[in-house]
Short mmCIF file of N, CA and C in Angstrom, two decimals:
data_model
loop_
_atom_site.label_atom_id
_atom_site.label_comp_id
_atom_site.label_asym_id
_atom_site.label_seq_id
_atom_site.Cartn_x
_atom_site.Cartn_y
_atom_site.Cartn_z
N ALA A 1 -25.83 28.76 -8.01
CA ALA A 1 -26.84 28.45 -8.99
C ALA A 1 -26.19 28.26 -10.37
N TYR A 2 -25.23 29.14 -10.68
CA TYR A 2 -24.58 29.04 -11.98
C TYR A 2 -23.88 27.69 -12.16
N LEU A 3 -23.13 27.27 -11.14
CA LEU A 3 -22.37 26.02 -11.24
C LEU A 3 -23.26 24.80 -11.34
N LYS A 4 -24.46 24.87 -10.79
CA LYS A 4 -25.38 23.74 -10.91
C LYS A 4 -25.71 23.46 -12.37
N GLY A 5 -25.74 24.49 -13.17
CA GLY A 5 -26.05 24.33 -14.59
C GLY A 5 -24.83 24.28 -15.49
N ALA A 6 -23.65 24.32 -14.92
CA ALA A 6 -22.41 24.36 -15.72
C ALA A 6 -21.63 23.05 -15.53
N GLN A 7 -22.21 21.97 -16.03
CA GLN A 7 -21.58 20.66 -15.89
C GLN A 7 -20.19 20.63 -16.51
N ASP A 8 -20.00 21.34 -17.60
CA ASP A 8 -18.68 21.36 -18.25
C ASP A 8 -17.61 21.93 -17.32
N LEU A 9 -17.94 22.96 -16.58
CA LEU A 9 -17.00 23.54 -15.62
C LEU A 9 -16.72 22.58 -14.48
N ARG A 10 -17.76 21.92 -13.99
CA ARG A 10 -17.58 20.97 -12.90
C ARG A 10 -16.75 19.78 -13.36
N ASP A 11 -16.96 19.33 -14.60
CA ASP A 11 -16.16 18.23 -15.16
C ASP A 11 -14.71 18.65 -15.30
N ARG A 12 -14.48 19.85 -15.78
CA ARG A 12 -13.11 20.38 -15.95
C ARG A 12 -12.40 20.47 -14.59
N HIS A 13 -13.14 20.85 -13.56
CA HIS A 13 -12.59 20.93 -12.21
C HIS A 13 -12.07 19.55 -11.77
N GLN A 14 -12.87 18.53 -11.96
CA GLN A 14 -12.47 17.17 -11.60
C GLN A 14 -11.30 16.70 -12.47
N ASP A 15 -11.33 17.04 -13.75
CA ASP A 15 -10.24 16.66 -14.66
C ASP A 15 -8.92 17.27 -14.22
N GLN A 16 -8.94 18.54 -13.81
CA GLN A 16 -7.71 19.20 -13.38
C GLN A 16 -7.14 18.54 -12.13
N ALA A 17 -8.00 18.13 -11.23
CA ALA A 17 -7.54 17.42 -10.03
C ALA A 17 -6.88 16.10 -10.42
N LYS A 18 -7.49 15.38 -11.36
CA LYS A 18 -6.91 14.11 -11.81
C LYS A 18 -5.55 14.32 -12.46
N VAL A 19 -5.45 15.37 -13.29
CA VAL A 19 -4.18 15.67 -13.96
C VAL A 19 -3.10 15.97 -12.92
N LEU A 20 -3.41 16.80 -11.94
CA LEU A 20 -2.42 17.15 -10.93
C LEU A 20 -2.01 15.92 -10.13
N LYS A 21 -2.96 15.08 -9.76
CA LYS A 21 -2.64 13.86 -9.02
C LYS A 21 -1.69 12.97 -9.82
N LEU A 22 -1.98 12.79 -11.10
CA LEU A 22 -1.11 11.96 -11.94
C LEU A 22 0.29 12.55 -12.06
N ARG A 23 0.37 13.85 -12.23
CA ARG A 23 1.69 14.50 -12.34
C ARG A 23 2.50 14.34 -11.06
N LEU A 24 1.87 14.59 -9.94
CA LEU A 24 2.58 14.50 -8.66
C LEU A 24 3.00 13.06 -8.36
N LYS A 25 2.10 12.11 -8.63
CA LYS A 25 2.44 10.70 -8.44
C LYS A 25 3.62 10.31 -9.33
N GLY A 26 3.58 10.74 -10.57
CA GLY A 26 4.63 10.43 -11.52
C GLY A 26 5.99 10.96 -11.12
N LEU A 27 5.99 12.02 -10.34
CA LEU A 27 7.24 12.60 -9.85
C LEU A 27 7.70 11.96 -8.55
N GLY A 28 6.87 11.07 -8.02
CA GLY A 28 7.23 10.40 -6.78
C GLY A 28 6.82 11.14 -5.53
N LEU A 29 5.95 12.13 -5.68
CA LEU A 29 5.46 12.86 -4.51
C LEU A 29 4.30 12.09 -3.88
N PRO A 30 4.31 11.96 -2.55
CA PRO A 30 3.30 11.15 -1.87
C PRO A 30 1.97 11.89 -1.75
N ILE A 31 0.98 11.45 -2.50
CA ILE A 31 -0.34 12.09 -2.45
C ILE A 31 -1.36 11.14 -1.85
N ILE A 32 -2.48 11.71 -1.46
CA ILE A 32 -3.64 10.94 -1.03
C ILE A 32 -4.72 11.20 -2.07
N ASP A 33 -5.31 10.14 -2.59
CA ASP A 33 -6.38 10.29 -3.58
C ASP A 33 -7.68 9.77 -3.00
N HIS A 34 -8.50 10.70 -2.52
CA HIS A 34 -9.81 10.35 -1.98
C HIS A 34 -10.89 10.47 -3.03
N GLY A 35 -10.50 10.77 -4.27
CA GLY A 35 -11.48 10.92 -5.33
C GLY A 35 -12.12 12.29 -5.41
N SER A 36 -11.67 13.22 -4.59
CA SER A 36 -12.24 14.57 -4.63
C SER A 36 -11.31 15.50 -5.41
N HIS A 37 -11.70 16.75 -5.50
CA HIS A 37 -10.89 17.76 -6.19
C HIS A 37 -9.72 18.25 -5.33
N ILE A 38 -9.69 17.86 -4.07
CA ILE A 38 -8.60 18.24 -3.18
C ILE A 38 -7.45 17.27 -3.36
N VAL A 39 -6.23 17.83 -3.48
CA VAL A 39 -5.04 17.00 -3.72
C VAL A 39 -4.06 17.20 -2.57
N PRO A 40 -4.12 16.32 -1.56
CA PRO A 40 -3.18 16.43 -0.44
C PRO A 40 -1.83 15.77 -0.77
N VAL A 41 -0.76 16.49 -0.53
CA VAL A 41 0.60 15.95 -0.67
C VAL A 41 1.14 15.79 0.75
N ILE A 42 1.44 14.55 1.11
CA ILE A 42 1.91 14.25 2.46
C ILE A 42 3.36 14.69 2.61
N VAL A 43 3.61 15.51 3.61
CA VAL A 43 4.96 15.97 3.93
C VAL A 43 5.47 15.23 5.17
N GLY A 44 4.60 15.09 6.17
CA GLY A 44 4.94 14.31 7.35
C GLY A 44 5.82 15.01 8.37
N ASN A 45 6.00 16.31 8.20
CA ASN A 45 6.84 17.08 9.10
C ASN A 45 6.28 18.51 9.13
N PRO A 46 5.92 19.01 10.31
CA PRO A 46 5.28 20.33 10.36
C PRO A 46 6.20 21.47 9.91
N VAL A 47 7.48 21.36 10.20
CA VAL A 47 8.41 22.41 9.80
C VAL A 47 8.56 22.43 8.27
N HIS A 48 8.76 21.26 7.68
CA HIS A 48 8.89 21.18 6.23
C HIS A 48 7.60 21.62 5.52
N THR A 49 6.47 21.29 6.12
CA THR A 49 5.19 21.69 5.53
C THR A 49 5.11 23.21 5.43
N LYS A 50 5.48 23.87 6.50
CA LYS A 50 5.44 25.35 6.53
C LYS A 50 6.48 25.94 5.58
N VAL A 51 7.68 25.37 5.57
CA VAL A 51 8.75 25.88 4.70
C VAL A 51 8.35 25.70 3.22
N LEU A 52 7.82 24.54 2.87
CA LEU A 52 7.37 24.31 1.49
C LEU A 52 6.31 25.33 1.10
N SER A 53 5.33 25.51 1.96
CA SER A 53 4.25 26.46 1.69
C SER A 53 4.79 27.88 1.54
N ASP A 54 5.67 28.28 2.45
CA ASP A 54 6.25 29.63 2.40
C ASP A 54 7.05 29.86 1.12
N HIS A 55 7.89 28.89 0.75
CA HIS A 55 8.71 29.04 -0.46
C HIS A 55 7.86 29.06 -1.73
N LEU A 56 6.84 28.23 -1.78
CA LEU A 56 5.97 28.26 -2.95
C LEU A 56 5.36 29.65 -3.13
N LEU A 57 4.94 30.26 -2.03
CA LEU A 57 4.32 31.58 -2.12
C LEU A 57 5.36 32.67 -2.39
N GLU A 58 6.44 32.68 -1.60
CA GLU A 58 7.43 33.75 -1.71
C GLU A 58 8.24 33.69 -3.01
N ASP A 59 8.64 32.48 -3.41
CA ASP A 59 9.53 32.35 -4.57
C ASP A 59 8.79 32.18 -5.90
N TYR A 60 7.55 31.66 -5.85
CA TYR A 60 6.84 31.33 -7.10
C TYR A 60 5.45 31.95 -7.20
N GLY A 61 5.00 32.59 -6.13
CA GLY A 61 3.66 33.18 -6.17
C GLY A 61 2.54 32.16 -6.18
N ILE A 62 2.82 30.97 -5.64
CA ILE A 62 1.83 29.89 -5.61
C ILE A 62 1.38 29.70 -4.18
N TYR A 63 0.08 29.90 -3.95
CA TYR A 63 -0.46 29.71 -2.60
C TYR A 63 -0.94 28.28 -2.44
N VAL A 64 -0.52 27.66 -1.36
CA VAL A 64 -1.02 26.34 -1.00
C VAL A 64 -1.24 26.34 0.51
N GLN A 65 -2.28 25.67 0.91
CA GLN A 65 -2.63 25.64 2.33
C GLN A 65 -1.85 24.53 3.04
N PRO A 66 -1.04 24.90 4.06
CA PRO A 66 -0.38 23.87 4.87
C PRO A 66 -1.37 23.35 5.91
N ILE A 67 -1.40 22.05 6.08
CA ILE A 67 -2.31 21.43 7.05
C ILE A 67 -1.47 20.70 8.09
N ASN A 68 -1.54 21.14 9.32
CA ASN A 68 -0.75 20.59 10.42
C ASN A 68 -1.66 20.14 11.56
N PHE A 69 -1.05 19.51 12.57
CA PHE A 69 -1.74 19.13 13.79
C PHE A 69 -2.32 20.40 14.41
N PRO A 70 -3.51 20.42 14.91
CA PRO A 70 -4.39 19.29 15.24
C PRO A 70 -5.39 18.94 14.15
N THR A 71 -5.32 19.61 12.99
CA THR A 71 -6.26 19.29 11.91
C THR A 71 -6.04 17.87 11.40
N VAL A 72 -4.77 17.46 11.33
CA VAL A 72 -4.42 16.09 10.94
C VAL A 72 -3.50 15.53 12.02
N PRO A 73 -3.43 14.20 12.15
CA PRO A 73 -2.54 13.61 13.16
C PRO A 73 -1.08 13.96 12.91
N ARG A 74 -0.30 14.04 13.97
CA ARG A 74 1.14 14.28 13.83
C ARG A 74 1.74 13.21 12.91
N GLY A 75 2.68 13.63 12.10
CA GLY A 75 3.32 12.71 11.16
C GLY A 75 2.59 12.59 9.83
N THR A 76 1.42 13.24 9.71
CA THR A 76 0.68 13.21 8.44
C THR A 76 0.47 14.63 7.90
N GLU A 77 1.30 15.57 8.34
CA GLU A 77 1.21 16.95 7.87
C GLU A 77 1.27 16.96 6.35
N ARG A 78 0.55 17.90 5.76
CA ARG A 78 0.43 17.88 4.30
C ARG A 78 0.20 19.27 3.73
N LEU A 79 0.37 19.35 2.42
CA LEU A 79 0.00 20.53 1.66
C LEU A 79 -1.31 20.20 0.96
N ARG A 80 -2.23 21.13 0.97
CA ARG A 80 -3.55 20.88 0.39
C ARG A 80 -3.73 21.73 -0.86
N PHE A 81 -3.61 21.07 -2.01
CA PHE A 81 -3.79 21.75 -3.29
C PHE A 81 -5.24 21.59 -3.75
N THR A 82 -5.77 22.64 -4.33
CA THR A 82 -7.12 22.59 -4.88
C THR A 82 -7.12 23.19 -6.28
N PRO A 83 -6.71 22.39 -7.27
CA PRO A 83 -6.70 22.91 -8.64
C PRO A 83 -8.13 23.21 -9.11
N GLY A 84 -8.24 24.25 -9.89
CA GLY A 84 -9.55 24.65 -10.38
C GLY A 84 -9.66 24.50 -11.89
N PRO A 85 -10.85 24.68 -12.41
CA PRO A 85 -11.08 24.48 -13.84
C PRO A 85 -10.34 25.48 -14.73
N MET A 86 -9.89 26.58 -14.17
CA MET A 86 -9.20 27.59 -14.97
C MET A 86 -7.68 27.49 -14.87
N HIS A 87 -7.16 26.54 -14.10
CA HIS A 87 -5.71 26.35 -14.05
C HIS A 87 -5.24 25.74 -15.37
N SER A 88 -4.23 26.35 -15.95
CA SER A 88 -3.73 25.90 -17.25
C SER A 88 -2.66 24.82 -17.08
N GLU A 89 -2.33 24.19 -18.18
CA GLU A 89 -1.27 23.20 -18.18
C GLU A 89 0.06 23.84 -17.77
N ALA A 90 0.29 25.07 -18.22
CA ALA A 90 1.52 25.78 -17.85
C ALA A 90 1.57 26.04 -16.35
N MET A 91 0.45 26.34 -15.75
CA MET A 91 0.40 26.55 -14.30
C MET A 91 0.71 25.26 -13.56
N MET A 92 0.18 24.15 -14.07
CA MET A 92 0.45 22.84 -13.45
C MET A 92 1.93 22.51 -13.57
N ASP A 93 2.52 22.82 -14.72
CA ASP A 93 3.96 22.60 -14.91
C ASP A 93 4.76 23.41 -13.91
N GLU A 94 4.40 24.68 -13.78
CA GLU A 94 5.12 25.58 -12.86
C GLU A 94 5.02 25.06 -11.43
N LEU A 95 3.84 24.64 -11.03
CA LEU A 95 3.63 24.12 -9.68
C LEU A 95 4.47 22.88 -9.43
N THR A 96 4.40 21.91 -10.33
CA THR A 96 5.11 20.65 -10.09
C THR A 96 6.62 20.87 -10.10
N GLU A 97 7.12 21.70 -11.00
CA GLU A 97 8.56 21.98 -11.04
C GLU A 97 9.01 22.68 -9.76
N ALA A 98 8.23 23.66 -9.31
CA ALA A 98 8.58 24.39 -8.09
C ALA A 98 8.55 23.47 -6.88
N LEU A 99 7.55 22.64 -6.79
CA LEU A 99 7.41 21.75 -5.65
C LEU A 99 8.57 20.77 -5.57
N VAL A 100 8.94 20.18 -6.70
CA VAL A 100 10.07 19.24 -6.71
C VAL A 100 11.37 19.96 -6.37
N GLU A 101 11.54 21.17 -6.90
CA GLU A 101 12.76 21.93 -6.62
C GLU A 101 12.91 22.21 -5.12
N ILE A 102 11.83 22.66 -4.50
CA ILE A 102 11.89 22.96 -3.06
C ILE A 102 12.04 21.67 -2.26
N TRP A 103 11.33 20.62 -2.66
CA TRP A 103 11.42 19.31 -2.00
C TRP A 103 12.87 18.84 -1.99
N ASP A 104 13.53 18.97 -3.15
CA ASP A 104 14.95 18.58 -3.26
C ASP A 104 15.84 19.47 -2.39
N ARG A 105 15.56 20.77 -2.39
CA ARG A 105 16.33 21.71 -1.60
C ARG A 105 16.29 21.37 -0.11
N LEU A 106 15.15 20.84 0.33
CA LEU A 106 15.00 20.44 1.73
C LEU A 106 15.56 19.04 1.98
N ASP A 107 16.09 18.43 0.93
CA ASP A 107 16.67 17.08 1.01
C ASP A 107 15.66 16.06 1.52
N MET A 108 14.43 16.18 1.03
CA MET A 108 13.38 15.23 1.39
C MET A 108 13.33 14.14 0.34
N GLU A 109 13.04 12.93 0.76
CA GLU A 109 12.99 11.81 -0.19
C GLU A 109 11.66 11.76 -0.91
N LEU A 110 11.73 11.35 -2.16
CA LEU A 110 10.51 11.15 -2.95
C LEU A 110 10.11 9.68 -2.80
N ALA A 111 8.83 9.42 -2.97
CA ALA A 111 8.35 8.05 -2.97
C ALA A 111 8.72 7.43 -4.33
N GLU A 112 8.62 6.12 -4.43
CA GLU A 112 8.84 5.47 -5.72
C GLU A 112 7.72 5.89 -6.64
N ALA A 113 8.05 6.30 -7.84
CA ALA A 113 7.03 6.73 -8.80
C ALA A 113 6.11 5.54 -9.11
N ALA A 114 4.83 5.81 -9.07
CA ALA A 114 3.83 4.75 -9.33
C ALA A 114 3.66 4.53 -10.81
#
C-alpha cells in the first residue's frame, strides 16, 4: 500500500536500474534490457556464473542471484541484479568494479562497449 502512493520511490527504483544498465554496458558487460528493474548479465557458462556469484558475495559482500538451467536455456546462464531505490552511486561503483575484476580474473571476454 505504501509503495502505491510513493511514486518518487518507484521512479528512483527504475532510475537505478537504468543507471546500472548503462554502467555495465559501458564496461562491455553483456546485459539484457527488457525495460524492467531486473538487470540480467549474460555469462553463458554455468560454472562461471556460480564462481562470479560466489566471489561477489565472499570477496565483496555483494549478493547476486545466479540463474542457470533449467530456469534459462543452456548457454544463456546469467547473473540477475536487482538494484533498488536505496542503492547509492558508491554501491554501484563497488559492484561494477568488483564484477569487472572477477570477470577479468576468470579470463572472460567483454563485449564491445556500446
